[in-house]
GROMACS .gro file of C-alpha atoms in nm:
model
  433
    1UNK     CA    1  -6.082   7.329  15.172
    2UNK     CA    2  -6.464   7.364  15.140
    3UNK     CA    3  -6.369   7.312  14.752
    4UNK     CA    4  -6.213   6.944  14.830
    5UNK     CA    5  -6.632   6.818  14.856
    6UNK     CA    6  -6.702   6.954  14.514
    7UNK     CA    7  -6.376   6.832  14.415
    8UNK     CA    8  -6.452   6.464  14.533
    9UNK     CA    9  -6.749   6.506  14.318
   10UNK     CA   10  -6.610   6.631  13.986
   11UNK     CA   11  -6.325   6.383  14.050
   12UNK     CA   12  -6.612   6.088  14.014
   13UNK     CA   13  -6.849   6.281  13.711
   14UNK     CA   14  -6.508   6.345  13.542
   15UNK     CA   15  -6.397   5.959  13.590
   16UNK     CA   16  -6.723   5.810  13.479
   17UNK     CA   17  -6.731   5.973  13.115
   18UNK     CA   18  -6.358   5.988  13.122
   19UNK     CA   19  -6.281   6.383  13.151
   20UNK     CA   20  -6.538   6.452  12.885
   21UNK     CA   21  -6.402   6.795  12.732
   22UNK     CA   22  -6.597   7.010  12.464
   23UNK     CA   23  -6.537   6.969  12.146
   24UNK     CA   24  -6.232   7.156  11.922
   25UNK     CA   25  -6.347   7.347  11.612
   26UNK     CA   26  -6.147   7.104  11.401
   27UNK     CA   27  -6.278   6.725  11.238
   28UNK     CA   28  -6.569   6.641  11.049
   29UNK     CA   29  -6.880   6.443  11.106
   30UNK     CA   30  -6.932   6.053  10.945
   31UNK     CA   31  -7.283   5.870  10.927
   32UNK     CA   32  -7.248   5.505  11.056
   33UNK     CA   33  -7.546   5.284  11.018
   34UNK     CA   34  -7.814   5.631  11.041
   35UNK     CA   35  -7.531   5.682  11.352
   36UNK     CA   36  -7.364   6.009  11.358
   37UNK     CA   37  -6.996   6.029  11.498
   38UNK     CA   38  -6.821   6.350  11.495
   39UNK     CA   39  -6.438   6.240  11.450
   40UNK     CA   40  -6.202   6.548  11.548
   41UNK     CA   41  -5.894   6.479  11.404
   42UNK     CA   42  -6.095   6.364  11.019
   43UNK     CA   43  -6.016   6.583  10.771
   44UNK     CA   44  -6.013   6.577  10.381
   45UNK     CA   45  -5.681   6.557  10.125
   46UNK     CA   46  -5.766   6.621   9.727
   47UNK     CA   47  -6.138   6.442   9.796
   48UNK     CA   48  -6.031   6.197   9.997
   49UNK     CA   49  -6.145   6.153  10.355
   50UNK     CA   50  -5.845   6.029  10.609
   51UNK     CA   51  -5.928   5.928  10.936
   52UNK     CA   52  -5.660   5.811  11.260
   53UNK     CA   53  -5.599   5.410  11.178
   54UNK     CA   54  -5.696   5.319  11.544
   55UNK     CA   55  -6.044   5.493  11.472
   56UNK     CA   56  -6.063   5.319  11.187
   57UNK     CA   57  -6.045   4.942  11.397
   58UNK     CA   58  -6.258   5.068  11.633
   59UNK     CA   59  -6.558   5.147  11.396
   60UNK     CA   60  -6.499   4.851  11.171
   61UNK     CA   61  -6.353   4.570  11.424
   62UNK     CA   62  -6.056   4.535  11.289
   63UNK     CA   63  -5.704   4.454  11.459
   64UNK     CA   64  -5.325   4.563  11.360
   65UNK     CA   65  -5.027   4.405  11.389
   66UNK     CA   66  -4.739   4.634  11.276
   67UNK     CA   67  -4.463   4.484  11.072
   68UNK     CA   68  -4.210   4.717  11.088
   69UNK     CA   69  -4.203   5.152  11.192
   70UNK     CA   70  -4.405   5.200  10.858
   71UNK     CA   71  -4.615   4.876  10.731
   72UNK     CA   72  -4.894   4.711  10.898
   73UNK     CA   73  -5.174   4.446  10.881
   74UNK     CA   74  -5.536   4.482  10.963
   75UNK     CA   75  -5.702   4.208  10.978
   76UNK     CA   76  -6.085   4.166  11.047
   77UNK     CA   77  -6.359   3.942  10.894
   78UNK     CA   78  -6.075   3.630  10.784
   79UNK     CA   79  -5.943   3.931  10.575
   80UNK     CA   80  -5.601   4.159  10.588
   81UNK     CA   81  -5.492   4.439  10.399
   82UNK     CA   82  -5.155   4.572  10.482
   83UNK     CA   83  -5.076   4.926  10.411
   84UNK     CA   84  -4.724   5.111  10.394
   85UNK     CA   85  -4.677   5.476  10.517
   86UNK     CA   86  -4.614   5.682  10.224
   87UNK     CA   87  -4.705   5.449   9.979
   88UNK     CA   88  -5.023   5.442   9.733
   89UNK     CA   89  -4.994   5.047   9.717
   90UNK     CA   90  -5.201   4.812   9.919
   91UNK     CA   91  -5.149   4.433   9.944
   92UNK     CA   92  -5.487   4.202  10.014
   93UNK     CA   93  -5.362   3.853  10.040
   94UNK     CA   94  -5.236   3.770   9.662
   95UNK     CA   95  -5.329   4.132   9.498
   96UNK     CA   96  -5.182   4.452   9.498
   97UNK     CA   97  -5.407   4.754   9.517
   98UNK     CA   98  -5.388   5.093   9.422
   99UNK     CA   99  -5.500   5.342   9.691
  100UNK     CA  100  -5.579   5.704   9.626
  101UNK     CA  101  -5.457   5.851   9.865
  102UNK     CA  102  -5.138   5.685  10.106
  103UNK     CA  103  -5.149   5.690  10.480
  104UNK     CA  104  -4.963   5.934  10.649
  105UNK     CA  105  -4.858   5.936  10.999
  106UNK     CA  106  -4.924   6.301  11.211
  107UNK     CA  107  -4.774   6.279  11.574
  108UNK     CA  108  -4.863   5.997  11.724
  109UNK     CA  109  -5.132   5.917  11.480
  110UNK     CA  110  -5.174   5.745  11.139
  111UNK     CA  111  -5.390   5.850  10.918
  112UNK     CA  112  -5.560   5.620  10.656
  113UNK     CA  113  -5.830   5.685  10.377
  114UNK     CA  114  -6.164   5.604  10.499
  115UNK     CA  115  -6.305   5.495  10.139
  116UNK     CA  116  -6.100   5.191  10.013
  117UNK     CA  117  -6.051   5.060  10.396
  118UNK     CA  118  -6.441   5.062  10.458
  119UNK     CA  119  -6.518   4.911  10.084
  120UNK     CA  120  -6.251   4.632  10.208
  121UNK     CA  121  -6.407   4.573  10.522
  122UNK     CA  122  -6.776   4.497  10.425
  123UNK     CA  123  -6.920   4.890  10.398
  124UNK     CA  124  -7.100   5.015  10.149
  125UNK     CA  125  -6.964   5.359  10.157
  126UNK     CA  126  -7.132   5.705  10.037
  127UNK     CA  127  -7.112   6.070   9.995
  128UNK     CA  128  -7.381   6.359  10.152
  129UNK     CA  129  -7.241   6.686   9.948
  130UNK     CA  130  -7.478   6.870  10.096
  131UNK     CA  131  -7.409   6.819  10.437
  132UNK     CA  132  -6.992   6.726  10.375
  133UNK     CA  133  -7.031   6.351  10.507
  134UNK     CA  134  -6.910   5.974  10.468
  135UNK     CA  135  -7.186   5.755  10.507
  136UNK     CA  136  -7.083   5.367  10.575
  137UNK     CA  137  -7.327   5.150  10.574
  138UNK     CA  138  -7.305   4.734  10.736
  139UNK     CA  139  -7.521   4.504  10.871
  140UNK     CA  140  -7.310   4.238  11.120
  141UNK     CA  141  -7.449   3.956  11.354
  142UNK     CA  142  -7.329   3.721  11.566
  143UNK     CA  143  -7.566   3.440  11.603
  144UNK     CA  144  -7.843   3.605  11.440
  145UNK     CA  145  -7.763   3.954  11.684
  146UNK     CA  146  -7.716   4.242  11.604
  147UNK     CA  147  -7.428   4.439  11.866
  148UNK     CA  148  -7.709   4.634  12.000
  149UNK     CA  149  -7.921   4.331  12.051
  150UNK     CA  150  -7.653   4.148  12.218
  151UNK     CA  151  -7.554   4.477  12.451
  152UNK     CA  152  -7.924   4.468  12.540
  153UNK     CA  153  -7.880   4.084  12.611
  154UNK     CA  154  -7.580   4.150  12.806
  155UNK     CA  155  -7.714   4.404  13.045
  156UNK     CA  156  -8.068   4.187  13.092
  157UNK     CA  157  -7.790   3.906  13.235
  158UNK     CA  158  -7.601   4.112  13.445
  159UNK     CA  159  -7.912   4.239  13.577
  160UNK     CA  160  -7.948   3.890  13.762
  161UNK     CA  161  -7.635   3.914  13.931
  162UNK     CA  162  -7.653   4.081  14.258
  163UNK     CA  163  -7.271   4.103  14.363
  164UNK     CA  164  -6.916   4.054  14.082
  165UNK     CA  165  -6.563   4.161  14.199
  166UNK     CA  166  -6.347   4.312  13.969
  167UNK     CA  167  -5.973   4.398  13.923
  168UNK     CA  168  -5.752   4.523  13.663
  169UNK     CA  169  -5.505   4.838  13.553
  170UNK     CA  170  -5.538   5.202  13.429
  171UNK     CA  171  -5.193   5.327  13.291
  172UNK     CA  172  -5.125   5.703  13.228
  173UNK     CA  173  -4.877   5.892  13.060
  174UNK     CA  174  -4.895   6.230  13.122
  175UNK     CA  175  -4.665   6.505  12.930
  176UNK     CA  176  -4.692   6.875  12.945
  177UNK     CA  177  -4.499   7.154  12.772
  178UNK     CA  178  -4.519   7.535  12.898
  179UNK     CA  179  -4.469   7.836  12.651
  180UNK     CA  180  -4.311   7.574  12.431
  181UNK     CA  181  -4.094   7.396  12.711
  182UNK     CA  182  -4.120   7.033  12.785
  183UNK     CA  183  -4.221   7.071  13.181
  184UNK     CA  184  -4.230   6.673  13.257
  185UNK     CA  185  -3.900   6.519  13.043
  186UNK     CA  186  -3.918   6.220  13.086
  187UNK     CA  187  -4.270   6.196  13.044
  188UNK     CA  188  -4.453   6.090  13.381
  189UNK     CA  189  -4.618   5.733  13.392
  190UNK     CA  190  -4.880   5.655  13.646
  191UNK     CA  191  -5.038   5.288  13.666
  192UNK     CA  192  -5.323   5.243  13.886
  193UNK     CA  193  -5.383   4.859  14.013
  194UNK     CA  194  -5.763   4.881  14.144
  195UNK     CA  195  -5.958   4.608  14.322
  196UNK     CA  196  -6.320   4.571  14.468
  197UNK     CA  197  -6.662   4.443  14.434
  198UNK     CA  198  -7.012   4.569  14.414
  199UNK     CA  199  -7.351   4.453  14.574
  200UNK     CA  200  -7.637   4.614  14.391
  201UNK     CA  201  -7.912   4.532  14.681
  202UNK     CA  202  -7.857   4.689  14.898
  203UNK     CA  203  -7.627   4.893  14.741
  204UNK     CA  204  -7.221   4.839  14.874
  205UNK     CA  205  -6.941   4.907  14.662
  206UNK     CA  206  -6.556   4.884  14.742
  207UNK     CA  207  -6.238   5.000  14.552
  208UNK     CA  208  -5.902   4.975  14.634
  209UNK     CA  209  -5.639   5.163  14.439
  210UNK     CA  210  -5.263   5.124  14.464
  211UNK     CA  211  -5.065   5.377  14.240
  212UNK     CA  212  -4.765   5.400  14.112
  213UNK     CA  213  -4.585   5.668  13.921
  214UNK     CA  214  -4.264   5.669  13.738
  215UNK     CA  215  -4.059   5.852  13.498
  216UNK     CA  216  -4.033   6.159  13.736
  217UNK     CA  217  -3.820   6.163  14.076
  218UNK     CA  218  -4.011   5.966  14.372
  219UNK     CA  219  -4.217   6.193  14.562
  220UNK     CA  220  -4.212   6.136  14.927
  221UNK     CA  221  -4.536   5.954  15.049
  222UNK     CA  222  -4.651   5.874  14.721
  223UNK     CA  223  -4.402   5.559  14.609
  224UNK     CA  224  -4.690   5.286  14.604
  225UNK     CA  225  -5.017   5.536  14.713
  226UNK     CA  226  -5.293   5.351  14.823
  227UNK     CA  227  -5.636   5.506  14.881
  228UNK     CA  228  -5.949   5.262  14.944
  229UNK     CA  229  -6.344   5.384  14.921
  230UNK     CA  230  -6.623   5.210  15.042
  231UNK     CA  231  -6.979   5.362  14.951
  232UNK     CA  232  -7.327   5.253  15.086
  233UNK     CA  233  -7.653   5.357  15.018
  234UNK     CA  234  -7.638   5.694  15.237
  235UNK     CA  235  -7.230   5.681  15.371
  236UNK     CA  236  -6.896   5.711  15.190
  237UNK     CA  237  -6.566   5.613  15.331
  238UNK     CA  238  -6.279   5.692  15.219
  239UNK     CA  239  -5.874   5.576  15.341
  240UNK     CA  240  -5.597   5.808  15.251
  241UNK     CA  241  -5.254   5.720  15.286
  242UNK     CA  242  -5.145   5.715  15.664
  243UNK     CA  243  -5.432   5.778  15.727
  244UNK     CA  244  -5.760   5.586  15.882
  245UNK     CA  245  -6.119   5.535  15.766
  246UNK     CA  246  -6.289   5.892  15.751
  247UNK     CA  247  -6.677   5.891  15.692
  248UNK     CA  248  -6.863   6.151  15.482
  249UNK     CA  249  -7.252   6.233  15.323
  250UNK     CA  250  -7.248   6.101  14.961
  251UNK     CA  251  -7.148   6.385  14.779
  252UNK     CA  252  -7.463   6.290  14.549
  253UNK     CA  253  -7.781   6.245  14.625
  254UNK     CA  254  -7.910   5.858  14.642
  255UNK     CA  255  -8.171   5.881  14.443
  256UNK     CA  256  -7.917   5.952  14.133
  257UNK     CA  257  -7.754   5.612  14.176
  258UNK     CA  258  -8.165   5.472  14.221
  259UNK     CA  259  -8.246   5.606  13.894
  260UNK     CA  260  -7.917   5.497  13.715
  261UNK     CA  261  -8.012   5.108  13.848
  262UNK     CA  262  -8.318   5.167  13.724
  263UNK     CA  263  -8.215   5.277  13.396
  264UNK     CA  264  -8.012   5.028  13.349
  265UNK     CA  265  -8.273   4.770  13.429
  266UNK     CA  266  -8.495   4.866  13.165
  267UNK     CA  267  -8.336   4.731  12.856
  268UNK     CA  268  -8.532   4.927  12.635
  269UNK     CA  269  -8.419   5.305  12.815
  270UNK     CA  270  -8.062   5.169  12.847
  271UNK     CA  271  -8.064   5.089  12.482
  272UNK     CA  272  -8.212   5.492  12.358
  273UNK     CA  273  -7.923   5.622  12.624
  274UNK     CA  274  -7.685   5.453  12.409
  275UNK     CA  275  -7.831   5.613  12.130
  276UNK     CA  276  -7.824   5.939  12.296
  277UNK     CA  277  -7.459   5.890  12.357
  278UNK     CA  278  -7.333   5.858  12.022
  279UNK     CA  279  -7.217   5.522  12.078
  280UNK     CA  280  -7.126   5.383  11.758
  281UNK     CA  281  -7.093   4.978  11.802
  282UNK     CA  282  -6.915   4.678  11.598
  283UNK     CA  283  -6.838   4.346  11.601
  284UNK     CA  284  -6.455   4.239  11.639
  285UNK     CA  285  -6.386   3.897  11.522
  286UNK     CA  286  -6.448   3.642  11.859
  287UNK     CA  287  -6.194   3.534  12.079
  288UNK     CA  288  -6.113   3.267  12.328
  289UNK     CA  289  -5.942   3.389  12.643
  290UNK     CA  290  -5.803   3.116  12.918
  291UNK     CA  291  -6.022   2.850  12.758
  292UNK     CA  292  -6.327   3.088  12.776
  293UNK     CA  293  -6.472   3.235  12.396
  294UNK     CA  294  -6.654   3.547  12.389
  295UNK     CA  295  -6.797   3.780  12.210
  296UNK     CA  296  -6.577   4.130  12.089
  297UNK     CA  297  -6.768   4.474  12.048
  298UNK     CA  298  -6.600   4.760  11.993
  299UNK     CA  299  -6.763   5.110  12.105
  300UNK     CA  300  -6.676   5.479  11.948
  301UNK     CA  301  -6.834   5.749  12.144
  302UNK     CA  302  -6.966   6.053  11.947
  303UNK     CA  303  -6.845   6.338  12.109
  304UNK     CA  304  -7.090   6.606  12.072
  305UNK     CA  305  -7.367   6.400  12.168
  306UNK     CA  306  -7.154   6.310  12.471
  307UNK     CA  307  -7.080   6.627  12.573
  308UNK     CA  308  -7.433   6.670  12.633
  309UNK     CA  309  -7.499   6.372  12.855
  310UNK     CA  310  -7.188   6.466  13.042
  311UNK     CA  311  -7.275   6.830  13.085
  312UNK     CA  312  -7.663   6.672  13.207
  313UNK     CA  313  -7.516   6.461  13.450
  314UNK     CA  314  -7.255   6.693  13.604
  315UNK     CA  315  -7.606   6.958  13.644
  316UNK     CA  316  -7.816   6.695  13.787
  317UNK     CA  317  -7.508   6.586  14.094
  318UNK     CA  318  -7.406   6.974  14.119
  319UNK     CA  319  -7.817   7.055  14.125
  320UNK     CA  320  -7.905   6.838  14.411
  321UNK     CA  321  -7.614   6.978  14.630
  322UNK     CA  322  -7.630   7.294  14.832
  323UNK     CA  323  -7.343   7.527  14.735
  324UNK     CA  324  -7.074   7.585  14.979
  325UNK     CA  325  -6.918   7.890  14.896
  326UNK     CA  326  -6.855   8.085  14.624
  327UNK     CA  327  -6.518   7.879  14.550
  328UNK     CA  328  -6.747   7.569  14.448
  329UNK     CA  329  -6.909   7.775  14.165
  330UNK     CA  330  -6.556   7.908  14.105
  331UNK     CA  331  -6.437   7.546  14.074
  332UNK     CA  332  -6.694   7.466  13.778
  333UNK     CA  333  -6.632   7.768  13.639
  334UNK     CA  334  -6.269   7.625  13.630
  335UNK     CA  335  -6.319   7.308  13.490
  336UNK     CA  336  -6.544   7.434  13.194
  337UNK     CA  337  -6.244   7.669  13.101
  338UNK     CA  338  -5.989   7.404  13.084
  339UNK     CA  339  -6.183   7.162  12.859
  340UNK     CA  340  -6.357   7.403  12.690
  341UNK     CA  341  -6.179   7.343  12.333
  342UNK     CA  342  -5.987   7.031  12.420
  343UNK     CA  343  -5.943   6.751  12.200
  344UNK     CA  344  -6.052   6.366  12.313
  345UNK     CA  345  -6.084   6.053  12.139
  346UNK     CA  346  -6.180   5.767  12.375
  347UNK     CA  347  -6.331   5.404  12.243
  348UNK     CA  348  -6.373   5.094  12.443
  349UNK     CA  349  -6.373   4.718  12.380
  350UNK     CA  350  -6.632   4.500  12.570
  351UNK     CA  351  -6.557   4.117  12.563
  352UNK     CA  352  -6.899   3.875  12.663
  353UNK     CA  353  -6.893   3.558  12.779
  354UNK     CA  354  -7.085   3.296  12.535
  355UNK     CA  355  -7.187   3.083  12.820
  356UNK     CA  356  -7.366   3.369  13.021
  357UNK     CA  357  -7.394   3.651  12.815
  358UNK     CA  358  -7.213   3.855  13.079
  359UNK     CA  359  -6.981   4.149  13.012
  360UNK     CA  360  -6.652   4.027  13.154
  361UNK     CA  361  -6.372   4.218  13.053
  362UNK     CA  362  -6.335   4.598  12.963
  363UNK     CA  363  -6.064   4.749  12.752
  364UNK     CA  364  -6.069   5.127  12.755
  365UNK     CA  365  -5.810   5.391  12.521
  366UNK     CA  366  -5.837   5.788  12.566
  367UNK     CA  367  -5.670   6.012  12.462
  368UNK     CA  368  -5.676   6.372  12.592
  369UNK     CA  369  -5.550   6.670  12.458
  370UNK     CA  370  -5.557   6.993  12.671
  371UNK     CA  371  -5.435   7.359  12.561
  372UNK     CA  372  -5.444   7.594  12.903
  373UNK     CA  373  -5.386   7.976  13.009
  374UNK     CA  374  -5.232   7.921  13.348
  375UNK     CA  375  -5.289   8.293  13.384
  376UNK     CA  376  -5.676   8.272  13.380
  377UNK     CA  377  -5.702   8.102  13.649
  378UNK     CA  378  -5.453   8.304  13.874
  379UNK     CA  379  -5.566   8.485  14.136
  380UNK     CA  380  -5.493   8.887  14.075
  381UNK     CA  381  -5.177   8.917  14.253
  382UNK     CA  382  -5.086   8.592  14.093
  383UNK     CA  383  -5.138   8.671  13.749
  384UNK     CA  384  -4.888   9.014  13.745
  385UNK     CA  385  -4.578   8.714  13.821
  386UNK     CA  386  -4.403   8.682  13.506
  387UNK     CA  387  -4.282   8.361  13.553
  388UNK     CA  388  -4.657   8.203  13.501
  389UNK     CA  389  -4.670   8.073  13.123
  390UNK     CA  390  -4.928   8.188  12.880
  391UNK     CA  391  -4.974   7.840  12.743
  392UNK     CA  392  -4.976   7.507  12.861
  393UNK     CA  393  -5.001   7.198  12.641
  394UNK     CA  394  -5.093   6.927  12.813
  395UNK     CA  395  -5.105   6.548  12.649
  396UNK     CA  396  -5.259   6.209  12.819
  397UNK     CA  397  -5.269   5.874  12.691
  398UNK     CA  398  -5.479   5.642  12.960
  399UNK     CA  399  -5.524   5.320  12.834
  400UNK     CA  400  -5.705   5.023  13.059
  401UNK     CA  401  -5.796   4.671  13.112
  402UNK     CA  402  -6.120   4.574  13.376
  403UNK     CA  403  -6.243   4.230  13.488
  404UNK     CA  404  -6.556   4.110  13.620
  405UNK     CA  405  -6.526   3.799  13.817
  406UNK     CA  406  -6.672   3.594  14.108
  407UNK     CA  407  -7.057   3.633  14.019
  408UNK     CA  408  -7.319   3.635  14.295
  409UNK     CA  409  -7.024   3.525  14.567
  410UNK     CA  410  -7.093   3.741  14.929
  411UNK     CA  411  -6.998   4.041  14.936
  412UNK     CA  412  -6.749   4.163  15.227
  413UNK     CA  413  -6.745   4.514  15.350
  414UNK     CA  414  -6.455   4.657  15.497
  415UNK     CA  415  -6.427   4.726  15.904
  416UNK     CA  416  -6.554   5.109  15.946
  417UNK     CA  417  -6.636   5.112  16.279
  418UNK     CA  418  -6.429   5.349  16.396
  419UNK     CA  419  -6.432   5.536  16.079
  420UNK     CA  420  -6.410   5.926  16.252
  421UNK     CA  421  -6.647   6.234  16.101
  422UNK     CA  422  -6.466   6.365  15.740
  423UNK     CA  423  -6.337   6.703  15.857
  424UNK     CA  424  -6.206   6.913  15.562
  425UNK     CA  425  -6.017   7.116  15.786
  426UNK     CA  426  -5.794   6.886  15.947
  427UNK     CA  427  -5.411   6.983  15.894
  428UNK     CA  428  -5.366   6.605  15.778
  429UNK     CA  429  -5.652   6.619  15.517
  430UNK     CA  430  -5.540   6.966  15.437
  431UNK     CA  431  -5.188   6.819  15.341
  432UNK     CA  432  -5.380   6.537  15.126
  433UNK     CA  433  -5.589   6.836  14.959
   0.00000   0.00000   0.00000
């Protein structure tokens, strides 16, 4: 159980960049505003470069509204164009258009060409031969802001709130097939209801988590799981199911969460770690929600550039920790080999309050695609048992919704005073493990 620390920690890396996997050999690379984005599913048809359709809305801003299995609307800018599967025609208000190429749907995805869509939507769009590229170009503003200026506002606001509370949903669905056999049918559904606040000085935080799965046959002790953390500046607690509070050493040092405050603080570093990201950012058209309007940004992460922040950030937690055991270096080793070659697309939706400039409400959508060798992973005696499958597919859709609420209200802590010593080999904990 010496692994379950290390686990704990790769469990919160993992969650904050949203199981970051390297990148599959397949896609192509687009240039928005002197941003690169490396899109993995892209790919080109008889010169014509198609792209997923909910890409697409990310990068430009754009909604959809399907009107039947094979038509459907985007709308963005007061403007719609409405596509059909299959077809080469194109319908913008009054006019029919001719499209080169007609959308196609692959899977679960549609795929639509990049060209005529970003002409439509207010890009000037471009070719680098020499480097096998679509370049969009588009300047937007929302009361005289660019998105990156208004992020930057955004964060310089929230800086002067010391405590917010939060709640929303995570849903999951998880499917898996094994040498070509579905293993989960139906597939498994997991939604996660989390609530909990944050106090930034001194630093508190508190999440509660209630999940529930379905799809698959109940399993015992796990009908409506609820697990509760509580983290101070040198302490984390933690509440299993059945189980009381349990107190542990952050399994990172504090001065990483220092110099992430910090960071964030300073408008101008926050916005070049943006840039270092990848993130790719656009306007959506504004909304009001409950009487409130806001604000809508959409963000697309460039993978590659990603994968190096993630891979900086796991070093930097792993390099301040003392290694256990071998198994700890055994578990990285692990994790590298299943998302080594994965397949991820993951984009977000931020909505800001006019009145405050305050990020209130998160939408997140990744999707996660993960080919495995069971077998590699098998201990020696395990790996002879013919009944372990070669390959494992694995698929995950997590889609979520986050709210910030109840600015600079006190924050509560929960009761750990008689919160007993975290002891990773206690039969109870081992059955958690």
């Amino acid at each position: 159980m010496r692994k379950l620390r290390l686990g704990l920690v790769l469990a919160l890396v993992i969650s904050l960049v949203c199981c970051l996997p390297a990148l599959a050999d397949e896609g192509m690379n687009l240039k928005i505003n002197e941003q690169d984005i490396f899109i993995p599913s892209a790919y080109i048809d008889n010169g014509t470069t198609m792209i997923p359709l909910d890409i697409f809305s990310k990068i430009a801003g754009t909604s959809e509204q399907w009107i039947d299995d094979n038509k459907v609307a985007i709308t963005g800018n007061n403007k719609t164009i409405t596509l059909t599967i299959g077809s080469t025609e194109a319908v913008s208000g009054d006019e029919t258009l001719t499209i080169t190429q007609a959308p196609v749907r692959k899977d679960t995805d549609v795929f639509i060409p990049l060209r005529f869509l970003a002409s439509e939507f207010g890009f000037t769009v471009n070719w680098d031969q020499e480097n096998q590229k679509a370049l969009l170009d588009r300047v937007q503003t929302r009361d005289g802001m660019t998105a990156m200026e208004l992020l930057i506002k955004s964060n310089q606001a929230s800086q002067a709130v010391n405590t917010f509370a939060m709640d929303g949903t995570m849903q999951i669905s998880l499917k898996a097939v094994a040498d070509g056999e579905s293993v989960l049918d139906p597939a498994m559904n997991m939604t996660t209801y989390l609530e909990g606040s944050l106090q930034n000085e001194p630093l508190e935080a508190y999440i509660k988590q209630k999940v529930a799965i379905s799809g698959q046959e109940p399993i015992e002790g796990m009908e409506d799981m609820v697990v509760e953390t509580y983290m101070t500046e040198d302490k984390m607690y933690m509440k299993a199911p059945g189980q009381g509070w349990m107190a542990m050493d952050l399994p990172f040092p504090s001065d990483f969460i220092k110099e992430q405050q910090e960071l964030q603080s300073n408008p101008i570093k926050a916005a070049e770690q943006m840039q270092e990201m990848g993130l790719v950012f656009s306007f959506g058209d504004d909304v009001n929600i409950d009487g409130k309007d806001y604000y809508v940004i959409n963000a697309v992460i460039d993978q590659e550039k990603f994968q190096d922040i993630y891979q900086q950030t796991l070093t930097e937690v792993l390099g301040a920790m003392e290694p256990e055991s071998v198994e700890d270096a055994a578990v990285v080793e692990q994790m590298n080999k299943i998302f080594d070659g994965a397949d991820i697309n993951y984009f977000y939706t931020v909505y800001i309050d006019k009145t405050n400039l305050i990020s209130s409400i998160f939408d997140f959508d990744c999707k996660l695609n993960l080919n495995i060798n069971p077998k590699e992973f098998a201990t020696d005696e395990e790996a002879v048992v013919e009944d372990i499958p070669e390959k494992v597919a694995i698929n995950m859709l997590m889609k979520g919704t986050f709210n910030i609420k109840d600015l600079d209200q006190p924050f509560v802590a929960p009761d750990v005073s008689e919160a007993t010593e975290f002891n990773p080999y206690d039969p109870a904990i081992e059955s958690v493990g």
